[in-house]
Amino acid sequence: MTASDNTVTINGGTASSAFGGFAYLGGMAGPATATASGNSVTLNNGSLNNIGGGFVSSMYLPGTHSASGNTVTINGGSVFGDVYGGYVTAKYGRADAINNTVTISGGSVSGWVYGGWADGSTGQATGNTVTISGSPVLTNARLYGGAAGDGVTDAFSGNSLNVKTTGLTVKDVYNFQYLNFYLPSTVSAGDTVLTVTGTADLTGSSGRSSTVNVGIEGSSSPLQAGDTITLIDAGTLVTNSGLNSSASGTGMQGVTLKYNFDLTTESNKLLATVSAGTTPTVNEQSKALSEGFVSGMGAVMQGADVAAAQGMDSAVAAAKAGGAGGGGAPVGFGALSGGSVRHNTGSHVDMHSVSLMAGLSWGADTPSGRLTVGPFVEYGYGSYSTYNSFSNAASVEGDGNTRYLGGGILGRMDLANTGPGHIYVEASGRGGGLYNEYESSDLRNAAGRSAEYDSSSKYYGLHLGTGYVWNIAEDASLDLYAKYFWTRQEGDSVTLSTGDPIDFKDVDSSRLRLGSRVSYMVNEYLSPYIGAAYEREFDGTARASTNGYAMKAPSMGGDTGTGELGLVYTPSASVPVSFDLGVQNSVGKREGLTGSLQFKYEF
């Protein structure tokens, strides 16, 4: 007999009892099996005597009978009797009530609240969870993680009580291996989280003890050393020597700050005190938040590369093709670049992005050489994934997307030939707005919310370059160049979805690139090229703080070597379109084998 994956929702009215799933065996020949699993019942309003997620009854049959993975949610209304996440009664068989959940955020309960109830010749009521938040009325309620008849051997292991509110009053607390206190942003030193008018028993069978954990919402002001919070104020508090003396070592404020708590008992009270002589420490996992912020800089840096390479080449070629030799009418130009880049930042960020620009260029012949100048607009979009691993904490992954919109001006002077080639100098300046969205489901606060933020900031930068184009043969040239890039992404102050305040500082990128490229014109349609470059990033560090405490900072600083192969294809000399297909292999701070398809269209 199986009752699985049923759903009941109650929005009003009055009923005796409501169960998500009900499995009943009434015969006497066996053995047989009865199971209630994956059922859920939700009370939003109305009145009930009893409510249960999954109910199993086997009167006389031997066998294994279970209620598992069932859920009860009470958002409002009244329960005058009892609440069962899972209920199993099997007088002559095995009864297992495991991994059931009861969540209460409103309404009232007057009876007993069981994560799991098991009554059989053997069995268990383990791994069940009771979670309480909001302001429900539970003054007469008795909370049990697991409850058992005479034959059931374990009603303690893995049962959890999650308290996500303060000022809560209940009658009794029994059979929870884990008591997790999630303190809301309104908590302050001296507050009482849970009042138990009867007995709060923090022990299990065979001398076992409960484990107490403490969490703090992110928008709280940081607690100070010596601040004390009363976790439980009981009529009778039962503990033993196995009770942990610290809150599992740390208490968490949001996802960014950690506290060391000392746990003590005093006159039927369980107290949590911020350890003396200590200050909050920044959770090292919070570095992942800055990985998201610096990813925006990665996209803006790609835009700088496009402006200094494809954009510059397109502007020069467009002005030349437009016949603006004497400073005539402006000519349109554009460039597009897209690809995938991994930035090693201490961990790494994988960025998939596209950057494009379009503008107008003027060309003029001067006594010193050929001058090209052009204003442009630019846009870029990228999606990224961040990966962080830590020696003393779980790994954190995140995802996001970023986009920028701005404009600038570029210019290049190709000096008159000196020897077998000519020198050129170039520069560009740009600025605009950068927008970034980041989310990590691996960073969650005490209430289970994942860390998310949106940020917006200005960016601006410049590049300066010089080079020598050496005509090594009639159809071949060697370009030796040096380019310097400076880019700033202004900081931003954000509040995470978890409540943590984060202040991102300005991020500055300072790069020097030395490189060369050999180009060979096979004919008027095909021009293959090969090149290599070395780049040094002198900064690229994303600094940030939370509540005045500095967070670990990822950095893009370091060396990168890049080799490239490519082919420029011009379909026709009379059609102002060319395509550039390239493959780049980078090692160092930016690494991996990437491909790019770029085109130029001279309007």
Short mmCIF file of N, CA and C in Angstrom, two decimals, residues 42-203:
data_model
loop_
_atom_site.label_atom_id
_atom_site.label_comp_id
_atom_site.label_asym_id
_atom_site.label_seq_id
_atom_site.Cartn_x
_atom_site.Cartn_y
_atom_site.Cartn_z
N THR A 42 -0.74 21.99 3.32
CA THR A 42 -0.49 23.39 3.68
C THR A 42 -1.76 23.99 4.26
N LEU A 43 -1.64 24.60 5.43
CA LEU A 43 -2.76 25.29 6.07
C LEU A 43 -2.49 26.79 6.01
N ASN A 44 -3.31 27.50 5.23
CA ASN A 44 -3.20 28.95 5.14
C ASN A 44 -4.22 29.65 6.03
N ASN A 45 -5.37 29.01 6.19
CA ASN A 45 -6.42 29.56 7.05
C ASN A 45 -7.40 28.43 7.35
N GLY A 46 -8.23 28.62 8.36
CA GLY A 46 -9.18 27.59 8.73
C GLY A 46 -8.81 26.93 10.04
N SER A 47 -9.60 25.91 10.42
CA SER A 47 -9.42 25.25 11.71
C SER A 47 -9.40 23.74 11.53
N LEU A 48 -8.47 23.09 12.21
CA LEU A 48 -8.34 21.63 12.18
C LEU A 48 -8.08 21.12 13.59
N ASN A 49 -8.45 19.86 13.79
CA ASN A 49 -8.03 19.21 15.02
C ASN A 49 -6.61 18.67 14.88
N ASN A 50 -6.36 17.92 13.79
CA ASN A 50 -5.04 17.33 13.57
C ASN A 50 -4.63 17.53 12.12
N ILE A 51 -3.32 17.59 11.88
CA ILE A 51 -2.81 17.75 10.52
C ILE A 51 -1.53 16.94 10.40
N GLY A 52 -1.37 16.27 9.26
CA GLY A 52 -0.18 15.44 9.06
C GLY A 52 0.23 15.39 7.61
N GLY A 53 1.53 15.27 7.38
CA GLY A 53 2.02 15.15 6.01
C GLY A 53 1.78 13.77 5.44
N GLY A 54 2.21 12.74 6.17
CA GLY A 54 2.00 11.36 5.75
C GLY A 54 1.59 10.51 6.93
N PHE A 55 0.55 9.65 6.74
CA PHE A 55 0.00 8.83 7.82
C PHE A 55 -0.02 7.38 7.36
N VAL A 56 0.56 6.49 8.16
CA VAL A 56 0.61 5.06 7.85
C VAL A 56 0.10 4.28 9.05
N SER A 57 -0.82 3.35 8.80
CA SER A 57 -1.34 2.50 9.86
C SER A 57 -1.41 1.06 9.38
N SER A 58 -0.77 0.16 10.13
CA SER A 58 -0.86 -1.27 9.87
C SER A 58 -1.23 -1.94 11.18
N MET A 59 -2.46 -2.39 11.27
CA MET A 59 -2.96 -2.85 12.55
C MET A 59 -2.28 -4.12 13.04
N TYR A 60 -2.22 -5.16 12.16
CA TYR A 60 -1.75 -6.46 12.63
C TYR A 60 -0.67 -7.07 11.74
N LEU A 61 -0.34 -6.43 10.62
CA LEU A 61 0.57 -7.05 9.66
C LEU A 61 2.02 -6.77 9.99
N PRO A 62 2.86 -7.80 9.96
CA PRO A 62 4.30 -7.56 10.06
C PRO A 62 4.82 -6.97 8.74
N GLY A 63 6.09 -6.57 8.75
CA GLY A 63 6.68 -5.94 7.57
C GLY A 63 7.25 -4.58 7.94
N THR A 64 7.78 -3.88 6.94
CA THR A 64 8.35 -2.55 7.15
C THR A 64 7.38 -1.50 6.64
N HIS A 65 7.05 -0.56 7.50
CA HIS A 65 6.09 0.49 7.18
C HIS A 65 6.74 1.84 7.45
N SER A 66 6.56 2.81 6.54
CA SER A 66 7.32 4.05 6.68
C SER A 66 6.54 5.26 6.20
N ALA A 67 6.89 6.40 6.82
CA ALA A 67 6.44 7.72 6.38
C ALA A 67 7.71 8.55 6.22
N SER A 68 8.00 8.95 4.99
CA SER A 68 9.26 9.64 4.74
C SER A 68 9.08 10.77 3.73
N GLY A 69 9.84 11.85 3.94
CA GLY A 69 9.84 12.96 3.00
C GLY A 69 8.53 13.70 2.89
N ASN A 70 7.71 13.64 3.92
CA ASN A 70 6.44 14.35 3.92
C ASN A 70 6.60 15.74 4.54
N THR A 71 5.69 16.65 4.19
CA THR A 71 5.83 18.04 4.60
C THR A 71 4.51 18.60 5.10
N VAL A 72 4.57 19.32 6.22
CA VAL A 72 3.45 20.09 6.74
C VAL A 72 3.88 21.55 6.81
N THR A 73 3.08 22.44 6.24
CA THR A 73 3.36 23.87 6.28
C THR A 73 2.16 24.59 6.85
N ILE A 74 2.37 25.36 7.92
CA ILE A 74 1.30 26.11 8.56
C ILE A 74 1.64 27.59 8.47
N ASN A 75 0.91 28.30 7.62
CA ASN A 75 1.11 29.73 7.45
C ASN A 75 0.08 30.56 8.22
N GLY A 76 -1.02 29.94 8.57
CA GLY A 76 -2.08 30.61 9.30
C GLY A 76 -3.11 29.59 9.74
N GLY A 77 -4.22 30.06 10.32
CA GLY A 77 -5.24 29.15 10.79
C GLY A 77 -4.94 28.62 12.18
N SER A 78 -5.73 27.62 12.59
CA SER A 78 -5.62 27.08 13.94
C SER A 78 -5.63 25.57 13.91
N VAL A 79 -4.73 24.98 14.69
CA VAL A 79 -4.70 23.53 14.90
C VAL A 79 -4.91 23.31 16.39
N PHE A 80 -6.04 22.70 16.73
CA PHE A 80 -6.37 22.51 18.14
C PHE A 80 -5.75 21.23 18.71
N GLY A 81 -5.38 20.32 17.82
CA GLY A 81 -4.77 19.07 18.26
C GLY A 81 -3.30 19.02 17.92
N ASP A 82 -2.89 17.96 17.18
CA ASP A 82 -1.48 17.68 16.96
C ASP A 82 -1.07 17.86 15.51
N VAL A 83 0.25 18.02 15.32
CA VAL A 83 0.85 18.18 14.00
C VAL A 83 1.88 17.08 13.82
N TYR A 84 1.79 16.34 12.71
CA TYR A 84 2.73 15.26 12.41
C TYR A 84 3.37 15.50 11.04
N GLY A 85 4.69 15.57 10.99
CA GLY A 85 5.34 15.54 9.69
C GLY A 85 5.14 14.18 9.04
N GLY A 86 5.41 13.14 9.80
CA GLY A 86 5.16 11.77 9.38
C GLY A 86 4.72 10.94 10.57
N TYR A 87 3.73 10.06 10.36
CA TYR A 87 3.16 9.26 11.44
C TYR A 87 3.07 7.82 10.97
N VAL A 88 3.63 6.90 11.78
CA VAL A 88 3.58 5.47 11.46
C VAL A 88 3.21 4.69 12.72
N THR A 89 2.18 3.86 12.61
CA THR A 89 1.87 2.93 13.68
C THR A 89 1.76 1.53 13.10
N ALA A 90 2.55 0.62 13.64
CA ALA A 90 2.60 -0.76 13.14
C ALA A 90 2.91 -1.66 14.33
N LYS A 91 1.87 -2.15 14.97
CA LYS A 91 2.03 -2.87 16.22
C LYS A 91 2.93 -4.09 16.09
N TYR A 92 2.85 -4.81 14.94
CA TYR A 92 3.63 -6.04 14.77
C TYR A 92 4.71 -5.91 13.70
N GLY A 93 4.97 -4.71 13.23
CA GLY A 93 5.96 -4.52 12.19
C GLY A 93 6.95 -3.42 12.54
N ARG A 94 7.80 -3.13 11.57
CA ARG A 94 8.78 -2.05 11.74
C ARG A 94 8.14 -0.72 11.34
N ALA A 95 8.36 0.31 12.16
CA ALA A 95 7.80 1.64 11.90
C ALA A 95 8.94 2.65 11.77
N ASP A 96 9.04 3.28 10.59
CA ASP A 96 10.08 4.29 10.34
C ASP A 96 9.42 5.61 9.95
N ALA A 97 9.67 6.66 10.72
CA ALA A 97 9.25 8.02 10.38
C ALA A 97 10.52 8.83 10.19
N ILE A 98 10.91 9.04 8.94
CA ILE A 98 12.23 9.62 8.66
C ILE A 98 12.13 10.75 7.64
N ASN A 99 12.96 11.77 7.86
CA ASN A 99 13.15 12.87 6.90
C ASN A 99 11.85 13.60 6.57
N ASN A 100 11.02 13.78 7.56
CA ASN A 100 9.80 14.57 7.39
C ASN A 100 10.04 15.99 7.89
N THR A 101 9.19 16.92 7.45
CA THR A 101 9.40 18.33 7.75
C THR A 101 8.11 19.00 8.19
N VAL A 102 8.21 19.79 9.25
CA VAL A 102 7.11 20.65 9.70
C VAL A 102 7.63 22.08 9.71
N THR A 103 6.92 22.98 9.03
CA THR A 103 7.30 24.39 8.98
C THR A 103 6.12 25.23 9.44
N ILE A 104 6.34 26.05 10.46
CA ILE A 104 5.27 26.88 11.02
C ILE A 104 5.73 28.34 11.00
N SER A 105 4.99 29.19 10.28
CA SER A 105 5.34 30.60 10.20
C SER A 105 4.21 31.51 10.67
N GLY A 106 3.06 30.94 11.00
CA GLY A 106 1.93 31.73 11.45
C GLY A 106 0.85 30.84 12.03
N GLY A 107 -0.28 31.45 12.40
CA GLY A 107 -1.37 30.68 12.97
C GLY A 107 -1.09 30.26 14.39
N SER A 108 -1.79 29.21 14.83
CA SER A 108 -1.62 28.73 16.20
C SER A 108 -1.73 27.21 16.24
N VAL A 109 -1.00 26.62 17.16
CA VAL A 109 -1.05 25.18 17.41
C VAL A 109 -1.17 24.98 18.91
N SER A 110 -2.16 24.19 19.32
CA SER A 110 -2.40 23.98 20.75
C SER A 110 -1.91 22.64 21.25
N GLY A 111 -1.61 21.71 20.35
CA GLY A 111 -1.23 20.36 20.77
C GLY A 111 0.25 20.08 20.62
N TRP A 112 0.55 18.87 20.20
CA TRP A 112 1.92 18.39 20.06
C TRP A 112 2.36 18.57 18.60
N VAL A 113 3.63 18.90 18.43
CA VAL A 113 4.21 19.04 17.09
C VAL A 113 5.31 18.01 16.96
N TYR A 114 5.12 17.05 16.06
CA TYR A 114 6.09 15.97 15.85
C TYR A 114 6.71 16.10 14.46
N GLY A 115 8.04 16.11 14.41
CA GLY A 115 8.67 15.94 13.11
C GLY A 115 8.35 14.56 12.56
N GLY A 116 8.46 13.55 13.41
CA GLY A 116 8.11 12.19 13.04
C GLY A 116 7.65 11.40 14.26
N TRP A 117 6.62 10.58 14.07
CA TRP A 117 6.10 9.71 15.13
C TRP A 117 6.14 8.29 14.61
N ALA A 118 6.76 7.39 15.40
CA ALA A 118 6.87 5.98 15.00
C ALA A 118 6.50 5.10 16.18
N ASP A 119 5.59 4.14 15.95
CA ASP A 119 5.17 3.21 16.99
C ASP A 119 5.08 1.83 16.36
N GLY A 120 6.05 0.96 16.68
CA GLY A 120 6.07 -0.38 16.11
C GLY A 120 6.88 -1.31 16.98
N SER A 121 7.03 -2.55 16.52
CA SER A 121 7.85 -3.50 17.27
C SER A 121 9.32 -3.13 17.21
N THR A 122 9.70 -2.38 16.18
CA THR A 122 11.04 -1.79 16.06
C THR A 122 10.91 -0.62 15.08
N GLY A 123 12.00 0.12 14.90
CA GLY A 123 11.94 1.23 13.95
C GLY A 123 12.66 2.46 14.46
N GLN A 124 12.36 3.61 13.83
CA GLN A 124 13.06 4.85 14.17
C GLN A 124 12.22 6.05 13.77
N ALA A 125 12.50 7.18 14.43
CA ALA A 125 11.92 8.48 14.07
C ALA A 125 13.08 9.46 14.02
N THR A 126 13.76 9.51 12.89
CA THR A 126 15.03 10.23 12.77
C THR A 126 15.06 11.11 11.52
N GLY A 127 15.99 12.07 11.54
CA GLY A 127 16.20 12.93 10.37
C GLY A 127 15.06 13.87 10.08
N ASN A 128 14.21 14.12 11.06
CA ASN A 128 13.06 15.00 10.86
C ASN A 128 13.40 16.44 11.25
N THR A 129 12.67 17.39 10.68
CA THR A 129 12.98 18.80 10.89
C THR A 129 11.71 19.57 11.25
N VAL A 130 11.82 20.40 12.28
CA VAL A 130 10.77 21.35 12.65
C VAL A 130 11.36 22.75 12.55
N THR A 131 10.74 23.61 11.76
CA THR A 131 11.22 24.97 11.54
C THR A 131 10.13 25.96 11.93
N ILE A 132 10.50 26.96 12.73
CA ILE A 132 9.54 27.95 13.19
C ILE A 132 10.08 29.34 12.89
N SER A 133 9.23 30.16 12.25
CA SER A 133 9.60 31.54 11.95
C SER A 133 8.37 32.42 12.13
N GLY A 134 8.54 33.72 11.98
CA GLY A 134 7.41 34.62 12.11
C GLY A 134 6.93 34.74 13.54
N SER A 135 5.60 34.83 13.71
CA SER A 135 5.02 35.03 15.05
C SER A 135 3.85 34.08 15.30
N PRO A 136 4.04 32.79 15.17
CA PRO A 136 2.94 31.86 15.46
C PRO A 136 2.69 31.79 16.97
N VAL A 137 1.48 31.39 17.33
CA VAL A 137 1.12 31.21 18.74
C VAL A 137 1.28 29.74 19.08
N LEU A 138 2.31 29.43 19.87
CA LEU A 138 2.63 28.04 20.21
C LEU A 138 2.77 27.86 21.72
N THR A 139 2.09 28.69 22.47
CA THR A 139 2.27 28.70 23.92
C THR A 139 2.03 27.34 24.55
N ASN A 140 1.07 26.58 24.03
CA ASN A 140 0.74 25.27 24.61
C ASN A 140 1.32 24.11 23.81
N ALA A 141 2.13 24.41 22.82
CA ALA A 141 2.65 23.36 21.93
C ALA A 141 3.89 22.70 22.53
N ARG A 142 3.95 21.38 22.34
CA ARG A 142 5.13 20.61 22.71
C ARG A 142 5.84 20.20 21.42
N LEU A 143 7.12 20.51 21.31
CA LEU A 143 7.88 20.26 20.09
C LEU A 143 8.74 19.01 20.25
N TYR A 144 8.54 18.06 19.33
CA TYR A 144 9.31 16.82 19.32
C TYR A 144 9.94 16.64 17.94
N GLY A 145 11.25 16.42 17.92
CA GLY A 145 11.88 16.05 16.65
C GLY A 145 11.42 14.68 16.22
N GLY A 146 11.42 13.75 17.15
CA GLY A 146 10.92 12.40 16.93
C GLY A 146 10.26 11.91 18.20
N ALA A 147 9.25 11.07 18.04
CA ALA A 147 8.59 10.46 19.19
C ALA A 147 8.34 9.01 18.84
N ALA A 148 8.34 8.15 19.86
CA ALA A 148 8.35 6.72 19.57
C ALA A 148 7.56 5.94 20.60
N GLY A 149 7.03 4.78 20.13
CA GLY A 149 6.45 3.81 21.03
C GLY A 149 7.54 2.96 21.67
N ASP A 150 7.14 1.93 22.40
CA ASP A 150 8.09 1.16 23.20
C ASP A 150 9.15 0.46 22.36
N GLY A 151 8.80 -0.03 21.16
CA GLY A 151 9.75 -0.83 20.40
C GLY A 151 10.73 -0.03 19.57
N VAL A 152 10.47 1.25 19.35
CA VAL A 152 11.32 2.07 18.47
C VAL A 152 12.59 2.44 19.21
N THR A 153 13.72 2.24 18.55
CA THR A 153 15.01 2.36 19.22
C THR A 153 15.62 3.75 19.16
N ASP A 154 15.25 4.58 18.18
CA ASP A 154 15.91 5.88 18.02
C ASP A 154 14.91 6.92 17.56
N ALA A 155 14.69 7.92 18.40
CA ALA A 155 13.83 9.05 18.04
C ALA A 155 14.59 10.37 18.20
N PHE A 156 15.92 10.31 18.07
CA PHE A 156 16.77 11.48 18.35
C PHE A 156 17.69 11.84 17.19
N SER A 157 18.31 10.84 16.58
CA SER A 157 19.38 11.08 15.61
C SER A 157 18.91 11.91 14.42
N GLY A 158 19.64 12.95 14.12
CA GLY A 158 19.40 13.74 12.92
C GLY A 158 18.19 14.64 12.96
N ASN A 159 17.44 14.65 14.05
CA ASN A 159 16.29 15.55 14.14
C ASN A 159 16.77 16.97 14.44
N SER A 160 16.16 17.95 13.75
CA SER A 160 16.61 19.34 13.87
C SER A 160 15.45 20.26 14.20
N LEU A 161 15.73 21.21 15.09
CA LEU A 161 14.81 22.31 15.38
C LEU A 161 15.46 23.60 14.88
N ASN A 162 14.81 24.26 13.93
CA ASN A 162 15.29 25.53 13.41
C ASN A 162 14.39 26.65 13.91
N VAL A 163 14.96 27.55 14.70
CA VAL A 163 14.21 28.68 15.24
C VAL A 163 14.69 29.93 14.52
N LYS A 164 13.79 30.54 13.73
CA LYS A 164 14.14 31.70 12.92
C LYS A 164 13.34 32.93 13.34
N THR A 165 13.22 33.11 14.65
CA THR A 165 12.51 34.25 15.20
C THR A 165 12.99 34.45 16.63
N THR A 166 12.52 35.48 17.30
CA THR A 166 12.79 35.68 18.72
C THR A 166 11.47 35.90 19.43
N GLY A 167 11.52 35.81 20.77
CA GLY A 167 10.31 36.02 21.55
C GLY A 167 9.31 34.90 21.42
N LEU A 168 9.75 33.71 21.04
CA LEU A 168 8.86 32.57 20.85
C LEU A 168 8.67 31.83 22.18
N THR A 169 7.43 31.40 22.44
CA THR A 169 7.13 30.64 23.65
C THR A 169 6.48 29.31 23.29
N VAL A 170 7.00 28.22 23.84
CA VAL A 170 6.41 26.89 23.68
C VAL A 170 6.37 26.22 25.05
N LYS A 171 5.73 25.04 25.11
CA LYS A 171 5.60 24.36 26.40
C LYS A 171 6.78 23.43 26.67
N ASP A 172 7.14 22.57 25.68
CA ASP A 172 8.23 21.61 25.87
C ASP A 172 9.03 21.47 24.58
N VAL A 173 10.29 21.00 24.73
CA VAL A 173 11.15 20.69 23.60
C VAL A 173 11.86 19.37 23.90
N TYR A 174 11.72 18.37 22.99
CA TYR A 174 12.33 17.06 23.20
C TYR A 174 12.87 16.50 21.87
N ASN A 175 13.90 15.70 21.99
CA ASN A 175 14.38 14.80 20.93
C ASN A 175 14.85 15.53 19.65
N PHE A 176 15.64 16.56 19.84
CA PHE A 176 16.31 17.21 18.72
C PHE A 176 17.82 17.07 18.89
N GLN A 177 18.47 16.43 17.92
CA GLN A 177 19.92 16.34 17.99
C GLN A 177 20.56 17.70 17.68
N TYR A 178 19.90 18.46 16.81
CA TYR A 178 20.45 19.76 16.42
C TYR A 178 19.43 20.85 16.71
N LEU A 179 19.86 21.87 17.43
CA LEU A 179 19.06 23.06 17.64
C LEU A 179 19.77 24.22 16.97
N ASN A 180 19.15 24.76 15.94
CA ASN A 180 19.77 25.82 15.14
C ASN A 180 18.99 27.11 15.34
N PHE A 181 19.66 28.09 15.91
CA PHE A 181 19.03 29.38 16.19
C PHE A 181 19.48 30.39 15.14
N TYR A 182 18.52 30.86 14.35
CA TYR A 182 18.78 31.84 13.30
C TYR A 182 18.24 33.18 13.79
N LEU A 183 19.14 34.06 14.20
CA LEU A 183 18.73 35.29 14.85
C LEU A 183 18.40 36.36 13.81
N PRO A 184 17.23 36.98 13.89
CA PRO A 184 16.85 37.99 12.90
C PRO A 184 17.61 39.30 13.11
N SER A 185 17.44 40.21 12.17
CA SER A 185 18.20 41.46 12.20
C SER A 185 17.83 42.34 13.38
N THR A 186 16.70 42.08 14.03
CA THR A 186 16.27 42.91 15.16
C THR A 186 16.86 42.45 16.48
N VAL A 187 17.60 41.38 16.50
CA VAL A 187 18.12 40.85 17.76
C VAL A 187 19.18 41.78 18.32
N SER A 188 19.26 41.83 19.64
CA SER A 188 20.30 42.61 20.30
C SER A 188 20.71 41.90 21.57
N ALA A 189 21.82 42.32 22.15
CA ALA A 189 22.32 41.70 23.37
C ALA A 189 21.24 41.74 24.45
N GLY A 190 21.06 40.61 25.15
CA GLY A 190 20.08 40.52 26.21
C GLY A 190 18.74 39.95 25.78
N ASP A 191 18.51 39.79 24.48
CA ASP A 191 17.25 39.25 24.01
C ASP A 191 17.13 37.76 24.32
N THR A 192 15.87 37.30 24.42
CA THR A 192 15.58 35.88 24.60
C THR A 192 14.95 35.35 23.32
N VAL A 193 15.50 34.27 22.82
CA VAL A 193 15.01 33.70 21.57
C VAL A 193 13.83 32.77 21.82
N LEU A 194 13.98 31.81 22.71
CA LEU A 194 12.97 30.77 22.92
C LEU A 194 12.70 30.61 24.41
N THR A 195 11.44 30.81 24.79
CA THR A 195 11.02 30.55 26.16
C THR A 195 10.26 29.23 26.21
N VAL A 196 10.68 28.33 27.08
CA VAL A 196 10.04 27.02 27.25
C VAL A 196 9.47 26.98 28.66
N THR A 197 8.16 27.00 28.77
CA THR A 197 7.54 27.07 30.09
C THR A 197 7.66 25.76 30.85
N GLY A 198 7.81 24.66 30.13
CA GLY A 198 7.99 23.36 30.76
C GLY A 198 9.43 22.91 30.71
N THR A 199 9.69 21.81 29.96
CA THR A 199 11.02 21.20 29.91
C THR A 199 11.63 21.34 28.53
N ALA A 200 12.88 21.77 28.52
CA ALA A 200 13.70 21.75 27.30
C ALA A 200 14.79 20.72 27.52
N ASP A 201 14.63 19.56 26.88
CA ASP A 201 15.54 18.43 27.08
C ASP A 201 16.52 18.37 25.91
N LEU A 202 17.79 18.69 26.19
CA LEU A 202 18.82 18.69 25.16
C LEU A 202 19.69 17.45 25.25
N THR A 203 19.06 16.33 25.55
CA THR A 203 19.78 15.06 25.62
C THR A 203 19.04 14.01 24.81
#
